[in-house]
PDB file of C-alpha atoms and ligand atoms in Angstrom:
ATOM      1  CA  UNK A   1      75.527  97.794 122.202  1.00  0.00           C
ATOM      2  CA  UNK A   2      76.395  95.896 118.940  1.00  0.00           C
ATOM      3  CA  UNK A   3      79.975  95.173 119.941  1.00  0.00           C
ATOM      4  CA  UNK A   4      81.039  93.838 116.560  1.00  0.00           C
ATOM      5  CA  UNK A   5      80.795  97.220 115.098  1.00  0.00           C
ATOM      6  CA  UNK A   6      82.977 100.359 115.730  1.00  0.00           C
ATOM      7  CA  UNK A   7      81.650 102.777 118.197  1.00  0.00           C
ATOM      8  CA  UNK A   8      81.288 105.594 115.722  1.00  0.00           C
ATOM      9  CA  UNK A   9      79.013 103.423 113.559  1.00  0.00           C
ATOM     10  CA  UNK A  10      76.933 102.405 116.613  1.00  0.00           C
ATOM     11  CA  UNK A  11      76.513 105.810 118.012  1.00  0.00           C
ATOM     12  CA  UNK A  12      73.800 106.961 115.489  1.00  0.00           C
ATOM     13  CA  UNK A  13      71.790 103.771 116.293  1.00  0.00           C
ATOM     14  CA  UNK A  14      72.222 104.452 119.993  1.00  0.00           C
ATOM     15  CA  UNK A  15      70.995 107.928 119.580  1.00  0.00           C
ATOM     16  CA  UNK A  16      67.996 106.760 117.502  1.00  0.00           C
ATOM     17  CA  UNK A  17      67.054 104.151 120.003  1.00  0.00           C
ATOM     18  CA  UNK A  18      67.078 106.834 122.681  1.00  0.00           C
ATOM     19  CA  UNK A  19      64.938 109.226 120.513  1.00  0.00           C
ATOM     20  CA  UNK A  20      62.450 106.403 120.224  1.00  0.00           C
ATOM     21  CA  UNK A  21      62.160 106.208 123.955  1.00  0.00           C
ATOM     22  CA  UNK A  22      64.146 103.027 124.497  1.00  0.00           C
ATOM     23  CA  UNK A  23      66.071 102.749 127.667  1.00  0.00           C
ATOM     24  CA  UNK A  24      69.315 100.879 127.151  1.00  0.00           C
ATOM     25  CA  UNK A  25      71.057  99.353 130.109  1.00  0.00           C
ATOM     26  CA  UNK A  26      74.592  98.256 129.359  1.00  0.00           C
ATOM     27  CA  UNK A  27      77.434  96.766 131.595  1.00  0.00           C
ATOM     28  CA  UNK A  28      74.798  94.610 133.300  1.00  0.00           C
ATOM     29  CA  UNK A  29      74.713  90.855 134.019  1.00  0.00           C
ATOM     30  CA  UNK A  30      71.367  89.178 133.918  1.00  0.00           C
ATOM     31  CA  UNK A  31      71.021  86.991 137.050  1.00  0.00           C
ATOM     32  CA  UNK A  32      67.537  85.375 136.811  1.00  0.00           C
ATOM     33  CA  UNK A  33      64.113  85.735 135.553  1.00  0.00           C
ATOM     34  CA  UNK A  34      60.745  85.344 137.554  1.00  0.00           C
ATOM     35  CA  UNK A  35      57.731  84.721 135.663  1.00  0.00           C
ATOM     36  CA  UNK A  36      54.160  85.464 136.822  1.00  0.00           C
ATOM     37  CA  UNK A  37      50.872  84.962 135.073  1.00  0.00           C
ATOM     38  CA  UNK A  38      51.294  88.089 132.695  1.00  0.00           C
ATOM     39  CA  UNK A  39      54.694  89.664 133.467  1.00  0.00           C
ATOM     40  CA  UNK A  40      58.214  88.654 133.622  1.00  0.00           C
ATOM     41  CA  UNK A  41      60.944  90.265 135.792  1.00  0.00           C
ATOM     42  CA  UNK A  42      64.572  90.118 134.854  1.00  0.00           C
ATOM     43  CA  UNK A  43      66.924  90.566 137.801  1.00  0.00           C
ATOM     44  CA  UNK A  44      70.342  91.855 136.921  1.00  0.00           C
ATOM     45  CA  UNK A  45      73.499  93.114 138.404  1.00  0.00           C
ATOM     46  CA  UNK A  46      75.117  96.565 137.632  1.00  0.00           C
ATOM     47  CA  UNK A  47      77.975  98.024 139.539  1.00  0.00           C
ATOM     48  CA  UNK A  48      77.333  95.522 142.223  1.00  0.00           C
ATOM     49  CA  UNK A  49      73.791  96.667 142.666  1.00  0.00           C
ATOM     50  CA  UNK A  50      70.834  94.171 142.260  1.00  0.00           C
ATOM     51  CA  UNK A  51      68.320  95.785 139.954  1.00  0.00           C
ATOM     52  CA  UNK A  52      65.222  94.531 138.077  1.00  0.00           C
ATOM     53  CA  UNK A  53      62.956  95.305 135.158  1.00  0.00           C
ATOM     54  CA  UNK A  54      59.463  94.031 134.572  1.00  0.00           C
ATOM     55  CA  UNK A  55      58.174  93.552 131.165  1.00  0.00           C
ATOM     56  CA  UNK A  56      55.660  91.323 129.111  1.00  0.00           C
ATOM     57  CA  UNK A  57      58.424  89.306 127.338  1.00  0.00           C
ATOM     58  CA  UNK A  58      62.143  88.553 127.540  1.00  0.00           C
ATOM     59  CA  UNK A  59      63.651  88.072 124.177  1.00  0.00           C
ATOM     60  CA  UNK A  60      67.098  86.397 124.306  1.00  0.00           C
ATOM     61  CA  UNK A  61      68.859  87.176 121.126  1.00  0.00           C
ATOM     62  CA  UNK A  62      72.523  85.916 121.751  1.00  0.00           C
ATOM     63  CA  UNK A  63      74.088  82.564 121.339  1.00  0.00           C
ATOM     64  CA  UNK A  64      73.629  80.007 118.720  1.00  0.00           C
ATOM     65  CA  UNK A  65      75.260  76.597 118.381  1.00  0.00           C
ATOM     66  CA  UNK A  66      75.629  74.005 115.618  1.00  0.00           C
ATOM     67  CA  UNK A  67      73.048  71.320 115.730  1.00  0.00           C
ATOM     68  CA  UNK A  68      75.713  68.470 115.000  1.00  0.00           C
ATOM     69  CA  UNK A  69      75.089  66.362 118.208  1.00  0.00           C
ATOM     70  CA  UNK A  70      72.346  64.049 118.787  1.00  0.00           C
ATOM     71  CA  UNK A  71      70.483  62.620 115.751  1.00  0.00           C
ATOM     72  CA  UNK A  72      72.561  63.768 112.855  1.00  0.00           C
ATOM     73  CA  UNK A  73      74.668  60.659 113.431  1.00  0.00           C
ATOM     74  CA  UNK A  74      78.103  61.975 112.350  1.00  0.00           C
ATOM     75  CA  UNK A  75      79.783  59.741 114.831  1.00  0.00           C
ATOM     76  CA  UNK A  76      78.155  56.656 112.766  1.00  0.00           C
ATOM     77  CA  UNK A  77      80.045  57.741 109.691  1.00  0.00           C
ATOM     78  CA  UNK A  78      83.241  58.850 111.521  1.00  0.00           C
ATOM     79  CA  UNK A  79      82.835  62.633 110.759  1.00  0.00           C
ATOM     80  CA  UNK A  80      84.575  64.318 113.527  1.00  0.00           C
ATOM     81  CA  UNK A  81      83.383  67.858 115.023  1.00  0.00           C
ATOM     82  CA  UNK A  82      85.458  70.497 116.721  1.00  0.00           C
ATOM     83  CA  UNK A  83      85.096  71.220 120.549  1.00  0.00           C
ATOM     84  CA  UNK A  84      82.457  73.884 119.452  1.00  0.00           C
ATOM     85  CA  UNK A  85      80.576  71.139 117.514  1.00  0.00           C
ATOM     86  CA  UNK A  86      81.618  72.493 114.019  1.00  0.00           C
ATOM     87  CA  UNK A  87      82.445  70.286 110.963  1.00  0.00           C
ATOM     88  CA  UNK A  88      85.906  71.122 109.543  1.00  0.00           C
ATOM     89  CA  UNK A  89      86.014  71.680 105.843  1.00  0.00           C
ATOM     90  CA  UNK A  90      88.714  72.579 103.130  1.00  0.00           C
ATOM     91  CA  UNK A  91      88.501  75.512 100.775  1.00  0.00           C
ATOM     92  CA  UNK A  92      86.096  73.551  98.535  1.00  0.00           C
ATOM     93  CA  UNK A  93      83.787  72.927 101.552  1.00  0.00           C
ATOM     94  CA  UNK A  94      84.879  69.136 101.561  1.00  0.00           C
ATOM     95  CA  UNK A  95      85.041  67.350 104.998  1.00  0.00           C
ATOM     96  CA  UNK A  96      87.710  64.951 105.888  1.00  0.00           C
ATOM     97  CA  UNK A  97      85.363  62.305 104.215  1.00  0.00           C
ATOM     98  CA  UNK A  98      85.962  63.338 100.547  1.00  0.00           C
ATOM     99  CA  UNK A  99      82.404  62.647  99.142  1.00  0.00           C
ATOM    100  CA  UNK A 100      80.769  64.653 102.043  1.00  0.00           C
ATOM    101  CA  UNK A 101      80.623  68.425 101.909  1.00  0.00           C
ATOM    102  CA  UNK A 102      79.339  70.891 104.714  1.00  0.00           C
ATOM    103  CA  UNK A 103      78.295  74.362 104.300  1.00  0.00           C
ATOM    104  CA  UNK A 104      76.611  77.031 106.483  1.00  0.00           C
ATOM    105  CA  UNK A 105      76.117  77.345 110.209  1.00  0.00           C
ATOM    106  CA  UNK A 106      77.742  73.861 111.078  1.00  0.00           C
ATOM    107  CA  UNK A 107      81.038  75.081 109.586  1.00  0.00           C
ATOM    108  CA  UNK A 108      83.228  77.801 110.932  1.00  0.00           C
ATOM    109  CA  UNK A 109      82.863  81.498 110.183  1.00  0.00           C
ATOM    110  CA  UNK A 110      79.935  83.811 110.561  1.00  0.00           C
ATOM    111  CA  UNK A 111      76.431  82.264 110.803  1.00  0.00           C
ATOM    112  CA  UNK A 112      74.922  84.181 108.086  1.00  0.00           C
ATOM    113  CA  UNK A 113      72.352  82.892 105.404  1.00  0.00           C
ATOM    114  CA  UNK A 114      74.411  84.426 102.441  1.00  0.00           C
ATOM    115  CA  UNK A 115      77.626  82.882 103.650  1.00  0.00           C
ATOM    116  CA  UNK A 116      75.828  79.604 103.790  1.00  0.00           C
ATOM    117  CA  UNK A 117      74.298  79.950 100.169  1.00  0.00           C
ATOM    118  CA  UNK A 118      77.745  81.110  98.805  1.00  0.00           C
ATOM    119  CA  UNK A 119      79.317  77.962 100.154  1.00  0.00           C
ATOM    120  CA  UNK A 120      76.641  76.001  98.725  1.00  0.00           C
ATOM    121  CA  UNK A 121      77.590  77.299  95.344  1.00  0.00           C
ATOM    122  CA  UNK A 122      81.291  76.559  95.916  1.00  0.00           C
ATOM    123  CA  UNK A 123      80.413  72.943  97.111  1.00  0.00           C
ATOM    124  CA  UNK A 124      78.148  72.320  94.050  1.00  0.00           C
ATOM    125  CA  UNK A 125      80.924  73.528  91.769  1.00  0.00           C
ATOM    126  CA  UNK A 126      83.358  71.220  93.513  1.00  0.00           C
ATOM    127  CA  UNK A 127      81.216  68.289  93.386  1.00  0.00           C
ATOM    128  CA  UNK A 128      80.836  68.951  89.664  1.00  0.00           C
ATOM    129  CA  UNK A 129      84.613  68.564  89.263  1.00  0.00           C
ATOM    130  CA  UNK A 130      85.584  72.403  89.164  1.00  0.00           C
ATOM    131  CA  UNK A 131      88.445  73.867  90.988  1.00  0.00           C
ATOM    132  CA  UNK A 132      86.355  76.477  92.757  1.00  0.00           C
ATOM    133  CA  UNK A 133      87.470  77.616  96.205  1.00  0.00           C
ATOM    134  CA  UNK A 134      85.888  79.968  98.950  1.00  0.00           C
ATOM    135  CA  UNK A 135      87.121  83.424  99.350  1.00  0.00           C
ATOM    136  CA  UNK A 136      85.816  84.970 102.453  1.00  0.00           C
ATOM    137  CA  UNK A 137      87.299  88.495 101.956  1.00  0.00           C
ATOM    138  CA  UNK A 138      83.951  90.076 101.294  1.00  0.00           C
ATOM    139  CA  UNK A 139      81.115  88.688 103.450  1.00  0.00           C
ATOM    140  CA  UNK A 140      78.832  91.593 104.237  1.00  0.00           C
ATOM    141  CA  UNK A 141      77.319  91.887 107.616  1.00  0.00           C
ATOM    142  CA  UNK A 142      74.165  93.828 108.130  1.00  0.00           C
ATOM    143  CA  UNK A 143      72.228  94.958 111.177  1.00  0.00           C
ATOM    144  CA  UNK A 144      68.657  96.054 110.101  1.00  0.00           C
ATOM    145  CA  UNK A 145      68.565  98.668 112.727  1.00  0.00           C
ATOM    146  CA  UNK A 146      67.475 102.319 112.338  1.00  0.00           C
ATOM    147  CA  UNK A 147      69.615 103.552 110.824  1.00  0.00           C
ATOM    148  CA  UNK A 148      71.042 100.414 109.289  1.00  0.00           C
ATOM    149  CA  UNK A 149      74.576  99.125 109.854  1.00  0.00           C
ATOM    150  CA  UNK A 150      76.620  97.287 107.405  1.00  0.00           C
ATOM    151  CA  UNK A 151      80.163  96.121 107.143  1.00  0.00           C
ATOM    152  CA  UNK A 152      82.241  94.256 104.629  1.00  0.00           C
ATOM    153  CA  UNK A 153      85.991  93.084 104.686  1.00  0.00           C
ATOM    154  CA  UNK A 154      88.533  94.701 106.874  1.00  0.00           C
ATOM    155  CA  UNK A 155      87.610  97.428 109.403  1.00  0.00           C
ATOM    156  CA  UNK A 156      89.862 100.345 110.451  1.00  0.00           C
ATOM    157  CA  UNK A 157      90.041  98.848 113.936  1.00  0.00           C
ATOM    158  CA  UNK A 158      91.075  95.475 112.643  1.00  0.00           C
ATOM    159  CA  UNK A 159      93.592  97.002 110.274  1.00  0.00           C
ATOM    160  CA  UNK A 160      95.198  99.153 113.117  1.00  0.00           C
ATOM    161  CA  UNK A 161      95.312  96.187 115.607  1.00  0.00           C
ATOM    162  CA  UNK A 162      97.090  94.110 113.001  1.00  0.00           C
ATOM    163  CA  UNK A 163      99.388  96.968 111.808  1.00  0.00           C
ATOM    164  CA  UNK A 164      98.090  96.750 108.288  1.00  0.00           C
ATOM    165  CA  UNK A 165      98.819 100.106 106.534  1.00  0.00           C
ATOM    166  CA  UNK A 166      95.619 101.821 105.285  1.00  0.00           C
ATOM    167  CA  UNK A 167      93.966 104.896 104.073  1.00  0.00           C
ATOM    168  CA  UNK A 168      90.486 105.917 105.211  1.00  0.00           C
ATOM    169  CA  UNK A 169      87.914 107.616 102.928  1.00  0.00           C
ATOM    170  CA  UNK A 170      84.751 108.985 104.467  1.00  0.00           C
ATOM    171  CA  UNK A 171      81.694 110.788 103.364  1.00  0.00           C
ATOM    172  CA  UNK A 172      78.271 111.571 105.021  1.00  0.00           C
ATOM    173  CA  UNK A 173      74.823 111.079 104.294  1.00  0.00           C
ATOM    174  CA  UNK A 174      74.206 114.799 105.461  1.00  0.00           C
ATOM    175  CA  UNK A 175      75.592 116.203 102.368  1.00  0.00           C
ATOM    176  CA  UNK A 176      73.869 113.806 100.041  1.00  0.00           C
ATOM    177  CA  UNK A 177      70.872 115.167  98.100  1.00  0.00           C
ATOM    178  CA  UNK A 178      68.872 111.949  98.047  1.00  0.00           C
ATOM    179  CA  UNK A 179      69.438 111.560 101.871  1.00  0.00           C
ATOM    180  CA  UNK A 180      68.331 115.086 102.391  1.00  0.00           C
ATOM    181  CA  UNK A 181      65.219 114.679 100.251  1.00  0.00           C
ATOM    182  CA  UNK A 182      64.523 111.371 102.348  1.00  0.00           C
ATOM    183  CA  UNK A 183      65.174 113.232 105.514  1.00  0.00           C
ATOM    184  CA  UNK A 184      67.551 110.532 106.456  1.00  0.00           C
ATOM    185  CA  UNK A 185      70.812 112.516 106.882  1.00  0.00           C
ATOM    186  CA  UNK A 186      72.302 110.454 109.749  1.00  0.00           C
ATOM    187  CA  UNK A 187      75.334 108.321 109.207  1.00  0.00           C
ATOM    188  CA  UNK A 188      78.384 107.941 106.837  1.00  0.00           C
ATOM    189  CA  UNK A 189      80.232 105.522 104.597  1.00  0.00           C
ATOM    190  CA  UNK A 190      83.688 104.676 105.479  1.00  0.00           C
ATOM    191  CA  UNK A 191      86.148 102.917 103.044  1.00  0.00           C
ATOM    192  CA  UNK A 192      89.441 101.110 104.203  1.00  0.00           C
ATOM    193  CA  UNK A 193      91.944 100.852 101.328  1.00  0.00           C
ATOM    194  CA  UNK A 194      95.672 100.130 100.658  1.00  0.00           C
ATOM    195  CA  UNK A 195      97.232 103.509 100.952  1.00  0.00           C
ATOM    196  CA  UNK A 196      99.592 102.973  97.905  1.00  0.00           C
ATOM    197  CA  UNK A 197      97.622 100.826  95.514  1.00  0.00           C
ATOM    198  CA  UNK A 198      94.223 102.118  96.609  1.00  0.00           C
ATOM    199  CA  UNK A 199      92.692  98.561  96.528  1.00  0.00           C
ATOM    200  CA  UNK A 200      89.724  98.488  98.661  1.00  0.00           C
ATOM    201  CA  UNK A 201      90.008  96.247 101.628  1.00  0.00           C
ATOM    202  CA  UNK A 202      86.814  96.927 103.661  1.00  0.00           C
ATOM    203  CA  UNK A 203      83.987  99.366 104.074  1.00  0.00           C
ATOM    204  CA  UNK A 204      81.537 100.147 106.801  1.00  0.00           C
ATOM    205  CA  UNK A 205      78.179 102.120 106.454  1.00  0.00           C
ATOM    206  CA  UNK A 206      75.739 103.408 108.978  1.00  0.00           C
ATOM    207  CA  UNK A 207      72.748 105.104 107.484  1.00  0.00           C
ATOM    208  CA  UNK A 208      69.794 104.702 105.323  1.00  0.00           C
ATOM    209  CA  UNK A 209      69.847 101.726 102.912  1.00  0.00           C
ATOM    210  CA  UNK A 210      73.183 100.697 104.335  1.00  0.00           C
ATOM    211  CA  UNK A 211      72.159  96.959 103.562  1.00  0.00           C
ATOM    212  CA  UNK A 212      71.764  97.720  99.877  1.00  0.00           C
ATOM    213  CA  UNK A 213      74.732 100.107  99.568  1.00  0.00           C
ATOM    214  CA  UNK A 214      77.220  97.682 100.974  1.00  0.00           C
ATOM    215  CA  UNK A 215      76.858  95.203  98.004  1.00  0.00           C
ATOM    216  CA  UNK A 216      78.722  97.814  95.791  1.00  0.00           C
ATOM    217  CA  UNK A 217      81.634  97.679  98.229  1.00  0.00           C
ATOM    218  CA  UNK A 218      81.479  93.980  98.465  1.00  0.00           C
ATOM    219  CA  UNK A 219      81.714  93.899  94.646  1.00  0.00           C
ATOM    220  CA  UNK A 220      84.740  96.253  94.768  1.00  0.00           C
ATOM    221  CA  UNK A 221      86.559  93.931  97.197  1.00  0.00           C
ATOM    222  CA  UNK A 222      85.604  90.803  95.033  1.00  0.00           C
ATOM    223  CA  UNK A 223      86.893  92.439  91.880  1.00  0.00           C
ATOM    224  CA  UNK A 224      90.011  93.987  93.445  1.00  0.00           C
ATOM    225  CA  UNK A 225      88.877  97.468  92.556  1.00  0.00           C
ATOM    226  CA  UNK A 226      90.619 100.611  93.833  1.00  0.00           C
ATOM    227  CA  UNK A 227      88.990 103.647  95.481  1.00  0.00           C
ATOM    228  CA  UNK A 228      89.902 105.446  92.227  1.00  0.00           C
ATOM    229  CA  UNK A 229      87.718 102.895  90.394  1.00  0.00           C
ATOM    230  CA  UNK A 230      84.864 103.737  92.721  1.00  0.00           C
ATOM    231  CA  UNK A 231      85.571 107.559  92.605  1.00  0.00           C
ATOM    232  CA  UNK A 232      85.583 107.413  88.762  1.00  0.00           C
ATOM    233  CA  UNK A 233      82.539 105.428  88.477  1.00  0.00           C
ATOM    234  CA  UNK A 234      79.763 107.603  87.387  1.00  0.00           C
ATOM    235  CA  UNK A 235      77.024 107.456  89.999  1.00  0.00           C
ATOM    236  CA  UNK A 236      73.518 108.837  89.068  1.00  0.00           C
ATOM    237  CA  UNK A 237      72.647 112.016  90.930  1.00  0.00           C
ATOM    238  CA  UNK A 238      70.803 112.410  93.293  1.00  0.00           C
ATOM    239  CA  UNK A 239      71.222 108.823  94.739  1.00  0.00           C
ATOM    240  CA  UNK A 240      72.447 107.392  98.054  1.00  0.00           C
ATOM    241  CA  UNK A 241      75.321 105.640  96.145  1.00  0.00           C
ATOM    242  CA  UNK A 242      76.985 108.983  95.617  1.00  0.00           C
ATOM    243  CA  UNK A 243      78.018 108.831  99.225  1.00  0.00           C
ATOM    244  CA  UNK A 244      80.177 105.753  98.302  1.00  0.00           C
ATOM    245  CA  UNK A 245      81.802 107.645  95.205  1.00  0.00           C
ATOM    246  CA  UNK A 246      82.469 110.608  97.657  1.00  0.00           C
ATOM    247  CA  UNK A 247      84.088 108.391 100.349  1.00  0.00           C
ATOM    248  CA  UNK A 248      86.307 106.947  97.681  1.00  0.00           C
ATOM    249  CA  UNK A 249      87.254 110.441  96.477  1.00  0.00           C
ATOM    250  CA  UNK A 250      88.163 111.236 100.049  1.00  0.00           C
ATOM    251  CA  UNK A 251      90.524 108.327 100.204  1.00  0.00           C
ATOM    252  CA  UNK A 252      91.998 109.126  96.815  1.00  0.00           C
ATOM    253  CA  UNK A 253      92.984 112.569  98.000  1.00  0.00           C
ATOM    254  CA  UNK A 254      94.667 110.927 101.212  1.00  0.00           C
ATOM    255  CA  UNK A 255      96.550 108.054  99.395  1.00  0.00           C
ATOM    256  CA  UNK A 256     100.356 108.100  99.456  1.00  0.00           C
ATOM    257  CA  UNK A 257     101.450 109.292  95.931  1.00  0.00           C
ATOM    258  CA  UNK A 258     104.305 107.177  94.708  1.00  0.00           C
ATOM    259  CA  UNK A 259     104.621 106.064  91.144  1.00  0.00           C
ATOM    260  CA  UNK A 260     101.002 106.821  90.717  1.00  0.00           C
ATOM    261  CA  UNK A 261     101.423 110.479  91.393  1.00  0.00           C
ATOM    262  CA  UNK A 262     104.104 111.085  88.823  1.00  0.00           C
TER     263      UNK A 262
HETATM  264  C1  FAD B   1      66.280  84.724 114.451  1.00  0.00           C
HETATM  265  C2  FAD B   1      67.430  84.572 113.486  1.00  0.00           C
HETATM  266  C3  FAD B   1      67.577  85.605 112.598  1.00  0.00           C
HETATM  267  C4  FAD B   1      68.549  85.611 111.522  1.00  0.00           C
HETATM  268  N1  FAD B   1      68.568  86.571 110.731  1.00  0.00           N
HETATM  269  C5  FAD B   1      69.510  86.588 109.736  1.00  0.00           C
HETATM  270  C6  FAD B   1      69.684  87.601 108.800  1.00  0.00           C
HETATM  271  O1  FAD B   1      68.966  88.660 108.935  1.00  0.00           O
HETATM  272  N2  FAD B   1      70.515  87.555 107.900  1.00  0.00           N
HETATM  273  C7  FAD B   1      71.411  86.484 107.701  1.00  0.00           C
HETATM  274  O2  FAD B   1      72.222  86.424 106.701  1.00  0.00           O
HETATM  275  N3  FAD B   1      71.200  85.420 108.613  1.00  0.00           N
HETATM  276  C8  FAD B   1      70.247  85.468 109.444  1.00  0.00           C
HETATM  277  N4  FAD B   1      70.298  84.404 110.364  1.00  0.00           N
HETATM  278  C9  FAD B   1      71.219  83.234 110.134  1.00  0.00           C
HETATM  279  C10 FAD B   1      70.623  82.251 109.183  1.00  0.00           C
HETATM  280  O3  FAD B   1      69.350  82.003 109.368  1.00  0.00           O
HETATM  281  C11 FAD B   1      71.609  80.994 109.136  1.00  0.00           C
HETATM  282  O4  FAD B   1      72.947  81.389 108.991  1.00  0.00           O
HETATM  283  C12 FAD B   1      71.334  80.230 107.836  1.00  0.00           C
HETATM  284  O5  FAD B   1      69.992  79.847 107.927  1.00  0.00           O
HETATM  285  C13 FAD B   1      72.218  79.137 107.876  1.00  0.00           C
HETATM  286  O6  FAD B   1      71.841  78.148 106.820  1.00  0.00           O
HETATM  287  P1  FAD B   1      72.195  76.607 106.909  1.00  0.00           P
HETATM  288  O7  FAD B   1      71.682  76.042 105.830  1.00  0.00           O
HETATM  289  O8  FAD B   1      73.622  76.450 107.372  1.00  0.00           O
HETATM  290  O9  FAD B   1      71.339  76.120 108.236  1.00  0.00           O
HETATM  291  P2  FAD B   1      69.781  76.108 108.465  1.00  0.00           P
HETATM  292  O10 FAD B   1      69.057  77.072 107.564  1.00  0.00           O
HETATM  293  O11 FAD B   1      69.603  76.082 109.895  1.00  0.00           O
HETATM  294  O12 FAD B   1      69.333  74.766 107.782  1.00  0.00           O
HETATM  295  C14 FAD B   1      69.601  73.525 108.467  1.00  0.00           C
HETATM  296  C15 FAD B   1      68.548  72.537 108.078  1.00  0.00           C
HETATM  297  O13 FAD B   1      68.804  71.194 108.282  1.00  0.00           O
HETATM  298  C16 FAD B   1      67.661  70.640 109.160  1.00  0.00           C
HETATM  299  N5  FAD B   1      68.142  69.691 109.976  1.00  0.00           N
HETATM  300  C17 FAD B   1      68.837  69.694 111.252  1.00  0.00           C
HETATM  301  N6  FAD B   1      69.109  68.546 111.642  1.00  0.00           N
HETATM  302  C18 FAD B   1      68.658  67.551 110.845  1.00  0.00           C
HETATM  303  C19 FAD B   1      68.702  66.127 110.579  1.00  0.00           C
HETATM  304  N7  FAD B   1      69.207  65.346 111.653  1.00  0.00           N
HETATM  305  N8  FAD B   1      68.274  65.531 109.535  1.00  0.00           N
HETATM  306  C20 FAD B   1      67.778  66.418 108.571  1.00  0.00           C
HETATM  307  N9  FAD B   1      67.684  67.619 108.727  1.00  0.00           N
HETATM  308  C21 FAD B   1      68.239  68.387 109.775  1.00  0.00           C
HETATM  309  C22 FAD B   1      67.172  71.781 109.877  1.00  0.00           C
HETATM  310  O14 FAD B   1      65.721  71.534 110.138  1.00  0.00           O
HETATM  311  C23 FAD B   1      67.160  73.066 108.806  1.00  0.00           C
HETATM  312  O15 FAD B   1      66.132  73.017 107.939  1.00  0.00           O
HETATM  313  C24 FAD B   1      69.221  84.447 111.433  1.00  0.00           C
HETATM  314  C25 FAD B   1      69.159  83.307 112.283  1.00  0.00           C
HETATM  315  C26 FAD B   1      68.207  83.412 113.144  1.00  0.00           C
HETATM  316  C27 FAD B   1      67.992  82.332 114.205  1.00  0.00           C
END
């Protein structure tokens, strides 16, 4: 379930889905669907067993591809696409044809609306003659589940896989006054930072308003802020944003004290 996110973030979502009476079948391969007048039956294979589920609708929510074949006519102007049908661009969103720019889903990277509009701003500035370039360090990714999931920048899993030294700061919604008042105490904020400088490299949130809270962490990455900056920023009480401040405080306590600690 939601394999793009770390298991500890997905678990609260899984618990909520179960509590809502939703049965999740994972590790299964869809084989075929049979449609009748008012139902549709999906046959699937799980542990070599042929099983099925009958429902009113089947919603396929995976798989998107760039619409660059067919009538766009890229071949007529000699603009090549990759094997995946994507248009290659440089750091100013410029294609190999210098007066043609490409942004959004037809270029590489995550297919997200805010990534597309960000690239549009860079492309417009480049067309206007400015030296603007894309910086993809802080593209937030949100799942509007209950509770919400949000991620920006580097994750702990990615950092560990790449051998990047990190310090992790965590705090939970369970000890946050506003979350308690909202009866939304499930979840936590996790901040991934450099263990010496404290520079924020990434963050993941599962919990209420994660979609809104993630922007503060995107700003921190964009500005090159440290966990100390977040910890020493006065957050109003009682607000959900205090979970970010407390996660940052947690990271500050765990940082390697070199010159900074003297
Ligand atoms: C169901 C769904 C839910 C999504 N939810 C989210 C979300 O919650 N958050 C998020 O960030 N992103 C979401 N996305 C992704 C988001 O919609 C895309 O990343 C975003 O729209 C990409 O913008 P774009 O300008 O690159 O492409 P598009 O928005 O697809 O715009 C391309 C436009 O080009 C037009 N076009 C295509 N071919 C031609 C042609 N030959 N001539 C002229 N015009 C043409 C199309 O009609 C279209 O209007 C979702 C996508 C889907 C499908």
